[in-house]
PDB file of C-alpha atoms in Angstrom:
ATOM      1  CA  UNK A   1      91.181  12.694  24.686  1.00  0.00           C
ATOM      2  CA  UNK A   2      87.685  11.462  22.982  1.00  0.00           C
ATOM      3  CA  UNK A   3      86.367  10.297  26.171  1.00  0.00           C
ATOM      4  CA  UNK A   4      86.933  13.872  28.083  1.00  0.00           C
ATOM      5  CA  UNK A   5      83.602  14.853  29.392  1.00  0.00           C
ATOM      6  CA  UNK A   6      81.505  15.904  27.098  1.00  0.00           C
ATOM      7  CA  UNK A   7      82.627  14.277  23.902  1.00  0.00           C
ATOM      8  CA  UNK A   8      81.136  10.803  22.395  1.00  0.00           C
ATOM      9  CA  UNK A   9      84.295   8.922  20.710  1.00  0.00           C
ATOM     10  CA  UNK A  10      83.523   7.766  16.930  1.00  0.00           C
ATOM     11  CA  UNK A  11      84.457   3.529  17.358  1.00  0.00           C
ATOM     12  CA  UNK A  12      87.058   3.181  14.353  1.00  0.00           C
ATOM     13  CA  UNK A  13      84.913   1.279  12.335  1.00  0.00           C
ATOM     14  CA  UNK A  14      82.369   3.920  12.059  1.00  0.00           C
ATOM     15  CA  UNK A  15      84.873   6.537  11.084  1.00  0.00           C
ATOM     16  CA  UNK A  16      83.812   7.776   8.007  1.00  0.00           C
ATOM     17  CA  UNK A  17      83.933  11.314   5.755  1.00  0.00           C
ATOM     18  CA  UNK A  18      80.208  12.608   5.028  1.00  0.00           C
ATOM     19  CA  UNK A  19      79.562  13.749   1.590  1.00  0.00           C
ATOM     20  CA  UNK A  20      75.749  14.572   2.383  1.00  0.00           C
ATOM     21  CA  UNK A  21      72.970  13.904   4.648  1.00  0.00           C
ATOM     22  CA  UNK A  22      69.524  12.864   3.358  1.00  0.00           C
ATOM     23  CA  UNK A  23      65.597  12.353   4.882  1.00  0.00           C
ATOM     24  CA  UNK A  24      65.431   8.784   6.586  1.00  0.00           C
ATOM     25  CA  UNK A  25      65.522   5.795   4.485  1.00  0.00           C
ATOM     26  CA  UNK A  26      62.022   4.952   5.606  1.00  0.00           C
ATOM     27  CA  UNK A  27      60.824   8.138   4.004  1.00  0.00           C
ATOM     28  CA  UNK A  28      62.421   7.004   0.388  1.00  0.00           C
ATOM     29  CA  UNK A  29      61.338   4.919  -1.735  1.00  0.00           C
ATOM     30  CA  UNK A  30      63.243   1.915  -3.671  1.00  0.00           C
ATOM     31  CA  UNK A  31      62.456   3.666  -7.173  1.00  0.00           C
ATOM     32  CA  UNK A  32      63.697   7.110  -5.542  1.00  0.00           C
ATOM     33  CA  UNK A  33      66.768   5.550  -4.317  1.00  0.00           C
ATOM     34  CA  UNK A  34      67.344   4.008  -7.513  1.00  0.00           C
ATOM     35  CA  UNK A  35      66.784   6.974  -9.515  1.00  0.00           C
ATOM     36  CA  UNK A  36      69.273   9.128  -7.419  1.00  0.00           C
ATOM     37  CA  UNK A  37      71.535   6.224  -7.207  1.00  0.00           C
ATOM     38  CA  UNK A  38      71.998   6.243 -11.057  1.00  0.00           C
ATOM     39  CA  UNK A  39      72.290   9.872 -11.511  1.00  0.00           C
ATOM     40  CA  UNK A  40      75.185   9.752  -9.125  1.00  0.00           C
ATOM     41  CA  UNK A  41      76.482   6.859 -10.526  1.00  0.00           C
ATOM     42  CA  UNK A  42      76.936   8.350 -14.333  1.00  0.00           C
ATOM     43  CA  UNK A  43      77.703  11.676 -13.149  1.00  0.00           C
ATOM     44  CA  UNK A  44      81.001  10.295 -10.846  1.00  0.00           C
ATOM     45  CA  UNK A  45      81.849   7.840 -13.901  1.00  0.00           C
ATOM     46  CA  UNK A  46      83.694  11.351 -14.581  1.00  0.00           C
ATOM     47  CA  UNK A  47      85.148  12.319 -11.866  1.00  0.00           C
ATOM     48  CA  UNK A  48      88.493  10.972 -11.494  1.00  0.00           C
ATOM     49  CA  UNK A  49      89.557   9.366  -8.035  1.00  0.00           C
ATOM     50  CA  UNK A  50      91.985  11.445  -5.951  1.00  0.00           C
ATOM     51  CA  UNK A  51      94.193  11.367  -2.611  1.00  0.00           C
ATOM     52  CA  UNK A  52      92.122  13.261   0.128  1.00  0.00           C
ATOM     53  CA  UNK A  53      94.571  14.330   3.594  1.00  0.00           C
ATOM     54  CA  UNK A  54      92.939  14.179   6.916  1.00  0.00           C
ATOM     55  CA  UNK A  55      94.947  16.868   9.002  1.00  0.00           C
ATOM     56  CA  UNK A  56      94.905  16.561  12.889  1.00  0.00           C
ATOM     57  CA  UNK A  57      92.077  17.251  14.658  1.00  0.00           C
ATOM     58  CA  UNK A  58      90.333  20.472  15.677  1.00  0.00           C
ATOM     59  CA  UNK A  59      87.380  21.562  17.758  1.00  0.00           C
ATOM     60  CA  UNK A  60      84.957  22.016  15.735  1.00  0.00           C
ATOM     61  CA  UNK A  61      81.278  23.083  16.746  1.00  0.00           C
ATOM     62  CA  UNK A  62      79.822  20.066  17.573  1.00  0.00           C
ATOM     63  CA  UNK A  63      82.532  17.537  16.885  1.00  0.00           C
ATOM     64  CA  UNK A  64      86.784  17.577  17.462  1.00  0.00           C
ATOM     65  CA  UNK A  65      87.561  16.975  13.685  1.00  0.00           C
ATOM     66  CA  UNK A  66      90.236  15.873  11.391  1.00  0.00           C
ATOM     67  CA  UNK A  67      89.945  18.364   8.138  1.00  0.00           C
ATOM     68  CA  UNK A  68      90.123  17.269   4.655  1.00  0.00           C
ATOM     69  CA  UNK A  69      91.777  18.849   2.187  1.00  0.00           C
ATOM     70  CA  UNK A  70      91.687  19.254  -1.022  1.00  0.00           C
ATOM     71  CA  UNK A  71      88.336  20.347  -0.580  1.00  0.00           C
ATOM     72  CA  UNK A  72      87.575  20.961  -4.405  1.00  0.00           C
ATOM     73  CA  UNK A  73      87.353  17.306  -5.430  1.00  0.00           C
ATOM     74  CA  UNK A  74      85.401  16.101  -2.445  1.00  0.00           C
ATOM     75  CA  UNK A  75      83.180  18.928  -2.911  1.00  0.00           C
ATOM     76  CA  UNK A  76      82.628  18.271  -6.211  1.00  0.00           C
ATOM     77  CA  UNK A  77      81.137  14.956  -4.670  1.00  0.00           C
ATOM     78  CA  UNK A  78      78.644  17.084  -2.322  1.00  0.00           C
ATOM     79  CA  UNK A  79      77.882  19.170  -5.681  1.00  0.00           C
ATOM     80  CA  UNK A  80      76.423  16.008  -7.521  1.00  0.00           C
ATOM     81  CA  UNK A  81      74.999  14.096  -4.466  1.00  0.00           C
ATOM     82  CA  UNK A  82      73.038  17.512  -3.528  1.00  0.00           C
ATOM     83  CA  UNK A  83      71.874  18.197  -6.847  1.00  0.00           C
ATOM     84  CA  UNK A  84      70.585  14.213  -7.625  1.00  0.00           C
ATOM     85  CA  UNK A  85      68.923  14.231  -4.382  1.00  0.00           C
ATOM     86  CA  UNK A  86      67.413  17.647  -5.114  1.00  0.00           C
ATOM     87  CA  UNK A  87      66.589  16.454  -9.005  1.00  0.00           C
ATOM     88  CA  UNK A  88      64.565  13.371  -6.932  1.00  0.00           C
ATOM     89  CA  UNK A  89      63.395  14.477  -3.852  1.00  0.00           C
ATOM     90  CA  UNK A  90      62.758  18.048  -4.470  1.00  0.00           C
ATOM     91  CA  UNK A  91      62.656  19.957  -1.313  1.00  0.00           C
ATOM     92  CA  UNK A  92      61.300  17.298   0.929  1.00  0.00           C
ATOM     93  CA  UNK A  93      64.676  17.079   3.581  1.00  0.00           C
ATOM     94  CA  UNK A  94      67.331  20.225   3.823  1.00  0.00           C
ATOM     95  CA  UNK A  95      71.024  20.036   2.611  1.00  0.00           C
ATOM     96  CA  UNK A  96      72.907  18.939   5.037  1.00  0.00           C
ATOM     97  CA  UNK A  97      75.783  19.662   5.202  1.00  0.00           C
ATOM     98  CA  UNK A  98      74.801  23.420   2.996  1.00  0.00           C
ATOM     99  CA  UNK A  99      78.098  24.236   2.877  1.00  0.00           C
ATOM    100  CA  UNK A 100      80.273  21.738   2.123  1.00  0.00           C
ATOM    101  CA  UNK A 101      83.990  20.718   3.773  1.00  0.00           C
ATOM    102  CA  UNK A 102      85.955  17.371   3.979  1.00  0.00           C
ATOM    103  CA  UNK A 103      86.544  15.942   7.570  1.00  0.00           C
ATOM    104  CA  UNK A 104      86.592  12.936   9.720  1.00  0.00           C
ATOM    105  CA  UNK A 105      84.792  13.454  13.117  1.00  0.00           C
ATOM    106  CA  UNK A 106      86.580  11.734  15.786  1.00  0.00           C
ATOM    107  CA  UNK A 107      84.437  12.272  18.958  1.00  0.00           C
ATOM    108  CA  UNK A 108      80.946  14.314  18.762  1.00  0.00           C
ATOM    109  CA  UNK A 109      79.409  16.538  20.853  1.00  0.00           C
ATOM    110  CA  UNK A 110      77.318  14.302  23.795  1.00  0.00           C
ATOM    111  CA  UNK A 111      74.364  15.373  25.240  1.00  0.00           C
ATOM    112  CA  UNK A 112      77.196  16.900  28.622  1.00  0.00           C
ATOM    113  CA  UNK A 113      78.705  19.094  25.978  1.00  0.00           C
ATOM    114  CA  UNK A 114      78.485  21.852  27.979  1.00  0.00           C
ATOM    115  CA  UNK A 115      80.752  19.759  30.070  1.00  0.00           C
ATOM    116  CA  UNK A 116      83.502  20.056  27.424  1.00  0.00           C
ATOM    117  CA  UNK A 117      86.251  22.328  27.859  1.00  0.00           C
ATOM    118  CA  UNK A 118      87.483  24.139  24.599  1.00  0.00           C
ATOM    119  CA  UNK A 119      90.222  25.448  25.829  1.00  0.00           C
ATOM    120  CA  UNK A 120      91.784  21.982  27.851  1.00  0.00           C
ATOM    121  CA  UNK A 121      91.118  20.051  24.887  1.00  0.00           C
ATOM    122  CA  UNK A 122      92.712  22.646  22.595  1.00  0.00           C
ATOM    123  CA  UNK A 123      95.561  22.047  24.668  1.00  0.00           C
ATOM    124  CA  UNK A 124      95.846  18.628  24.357  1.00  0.00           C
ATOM    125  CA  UNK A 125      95.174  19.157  20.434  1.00  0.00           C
ATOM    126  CA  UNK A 126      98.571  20.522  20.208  1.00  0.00           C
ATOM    127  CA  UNK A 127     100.765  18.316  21.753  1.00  0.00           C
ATOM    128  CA  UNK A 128      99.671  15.663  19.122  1.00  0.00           C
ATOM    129  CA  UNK A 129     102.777  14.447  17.569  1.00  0.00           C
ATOM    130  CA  UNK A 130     101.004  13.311  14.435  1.00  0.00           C
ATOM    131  CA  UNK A 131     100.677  14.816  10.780  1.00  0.00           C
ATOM    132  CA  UNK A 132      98.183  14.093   7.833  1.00  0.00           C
ATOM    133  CA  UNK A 133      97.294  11.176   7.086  1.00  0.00           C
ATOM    134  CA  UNK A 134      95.849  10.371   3.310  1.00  0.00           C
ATOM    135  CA  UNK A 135      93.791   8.056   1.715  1.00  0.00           C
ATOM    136  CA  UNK A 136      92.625   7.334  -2.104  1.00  0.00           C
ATOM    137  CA  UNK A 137      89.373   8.398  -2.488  1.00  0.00           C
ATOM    138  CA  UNK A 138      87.883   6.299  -5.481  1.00  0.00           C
ATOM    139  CA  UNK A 139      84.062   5.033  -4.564  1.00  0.00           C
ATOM    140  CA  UNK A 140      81.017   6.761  -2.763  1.00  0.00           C
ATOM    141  CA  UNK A 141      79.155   4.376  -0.255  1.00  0.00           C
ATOM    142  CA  UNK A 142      75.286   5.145   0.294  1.00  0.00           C
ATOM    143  CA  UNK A 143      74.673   4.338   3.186  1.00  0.00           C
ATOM    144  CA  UNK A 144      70.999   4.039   5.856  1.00  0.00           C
ATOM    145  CA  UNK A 145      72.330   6.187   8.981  1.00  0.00           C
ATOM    146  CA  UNK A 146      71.173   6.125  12.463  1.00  0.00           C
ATOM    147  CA  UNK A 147      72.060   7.888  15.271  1.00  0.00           C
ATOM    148  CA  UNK A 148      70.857   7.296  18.803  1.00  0.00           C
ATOM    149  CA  UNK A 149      72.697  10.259  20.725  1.00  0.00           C
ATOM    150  CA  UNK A 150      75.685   8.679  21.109  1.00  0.00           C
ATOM    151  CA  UNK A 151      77.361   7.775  18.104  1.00  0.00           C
ATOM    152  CA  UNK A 152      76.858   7.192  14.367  1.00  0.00           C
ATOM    153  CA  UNK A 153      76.150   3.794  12.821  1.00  0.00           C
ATOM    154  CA  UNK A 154      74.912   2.407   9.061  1.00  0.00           C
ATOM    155  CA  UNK A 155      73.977  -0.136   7.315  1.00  0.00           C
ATOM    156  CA  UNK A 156      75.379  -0.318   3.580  1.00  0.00           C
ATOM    157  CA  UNK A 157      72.545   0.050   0.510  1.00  0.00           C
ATOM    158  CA  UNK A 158      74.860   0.576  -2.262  1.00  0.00           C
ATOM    159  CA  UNK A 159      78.544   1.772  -4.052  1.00  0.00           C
ATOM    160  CA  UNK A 160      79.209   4.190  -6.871  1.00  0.00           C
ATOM    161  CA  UNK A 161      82.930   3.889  -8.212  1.00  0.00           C
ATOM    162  CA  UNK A 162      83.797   7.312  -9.285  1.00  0.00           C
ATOM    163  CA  UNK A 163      85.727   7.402 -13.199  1.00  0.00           C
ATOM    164  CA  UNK A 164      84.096   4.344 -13.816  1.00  0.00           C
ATOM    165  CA  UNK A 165      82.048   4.494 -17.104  1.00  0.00           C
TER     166      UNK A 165
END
């Protein structure tokens, strides 16, 4: 179903759950990343880790999409990201996501999404067999992003372990 026209598939090992999206690495410097690194890192030294279910996927607007849930403890991860970044970098690059909600994109919007049909793949959405699956959410990775149209790819920079003081 993620290679239906239209849709880029996400290659497992890129699968991932986006807390927040920042300016480009190249427009950050070390001491910046440091200093929003460690403001995350002793703020989630008290958040506890917790069990976050991907549901089957959806079509969302630009992406079909496995949603998370609970949503209060993963937001709470968007809540201090946002605010160190904002604390650092001021203004300089929009929050992104503004509004925060757990998921797992499985295939994105391609540049023939207009090629995608809601409805058929709505359709195929529901004879999906499978139910949640969950995971332990216990570490935040920061992570240098690119994305060249197609799909989604990183390069680590560094972990925070959340409840870890």
């Amino acid at each position: 179903m993620t290679h239906t026209p239209g849709l880029e598939p996400v290659a497992p090992q890129w699968c991932h759950v986006t807390v927040l999206h920042s300016g480009p690495v190249e427009e950050v410097s070390d001491e910046e990343i440091r200093a929003i690194t460690g403001r995350v890192r002793e703020r989630c030294a008290e958040v506890r880790p917790f069990e976050l279910a991907l549901d089957r996927p959806v079509v969302g607007n630009v992406a079909l999409e496995c949603p998370g849930r609970p949503g209060a403890p993963a937001r709470r991860l968007w809540e201090i990201t946002a605010r160190a970044g904002r604390e650092v970098l001021g203004d300089r690059y929009p929050l992104l996501p503004a509004a925060y909600y757990p998921h797992l994109s499985v295939a994105y919007a391609g540049r023939q999404a207009a090629h995608a049909d809601r409805t058929a793949l709505k359709a195929l959405l529901s004879d999906i067999p499978a139910g949640p699956v969950s995971f332990h959410v216990d570490r935040l990775h920061l992570v240098a992003q690119s994305h060249d149209g197609r799909q989604i790819t990183w390069r680590p920079v560094t972990t925070v372990l959340l409840g870890e003081s």
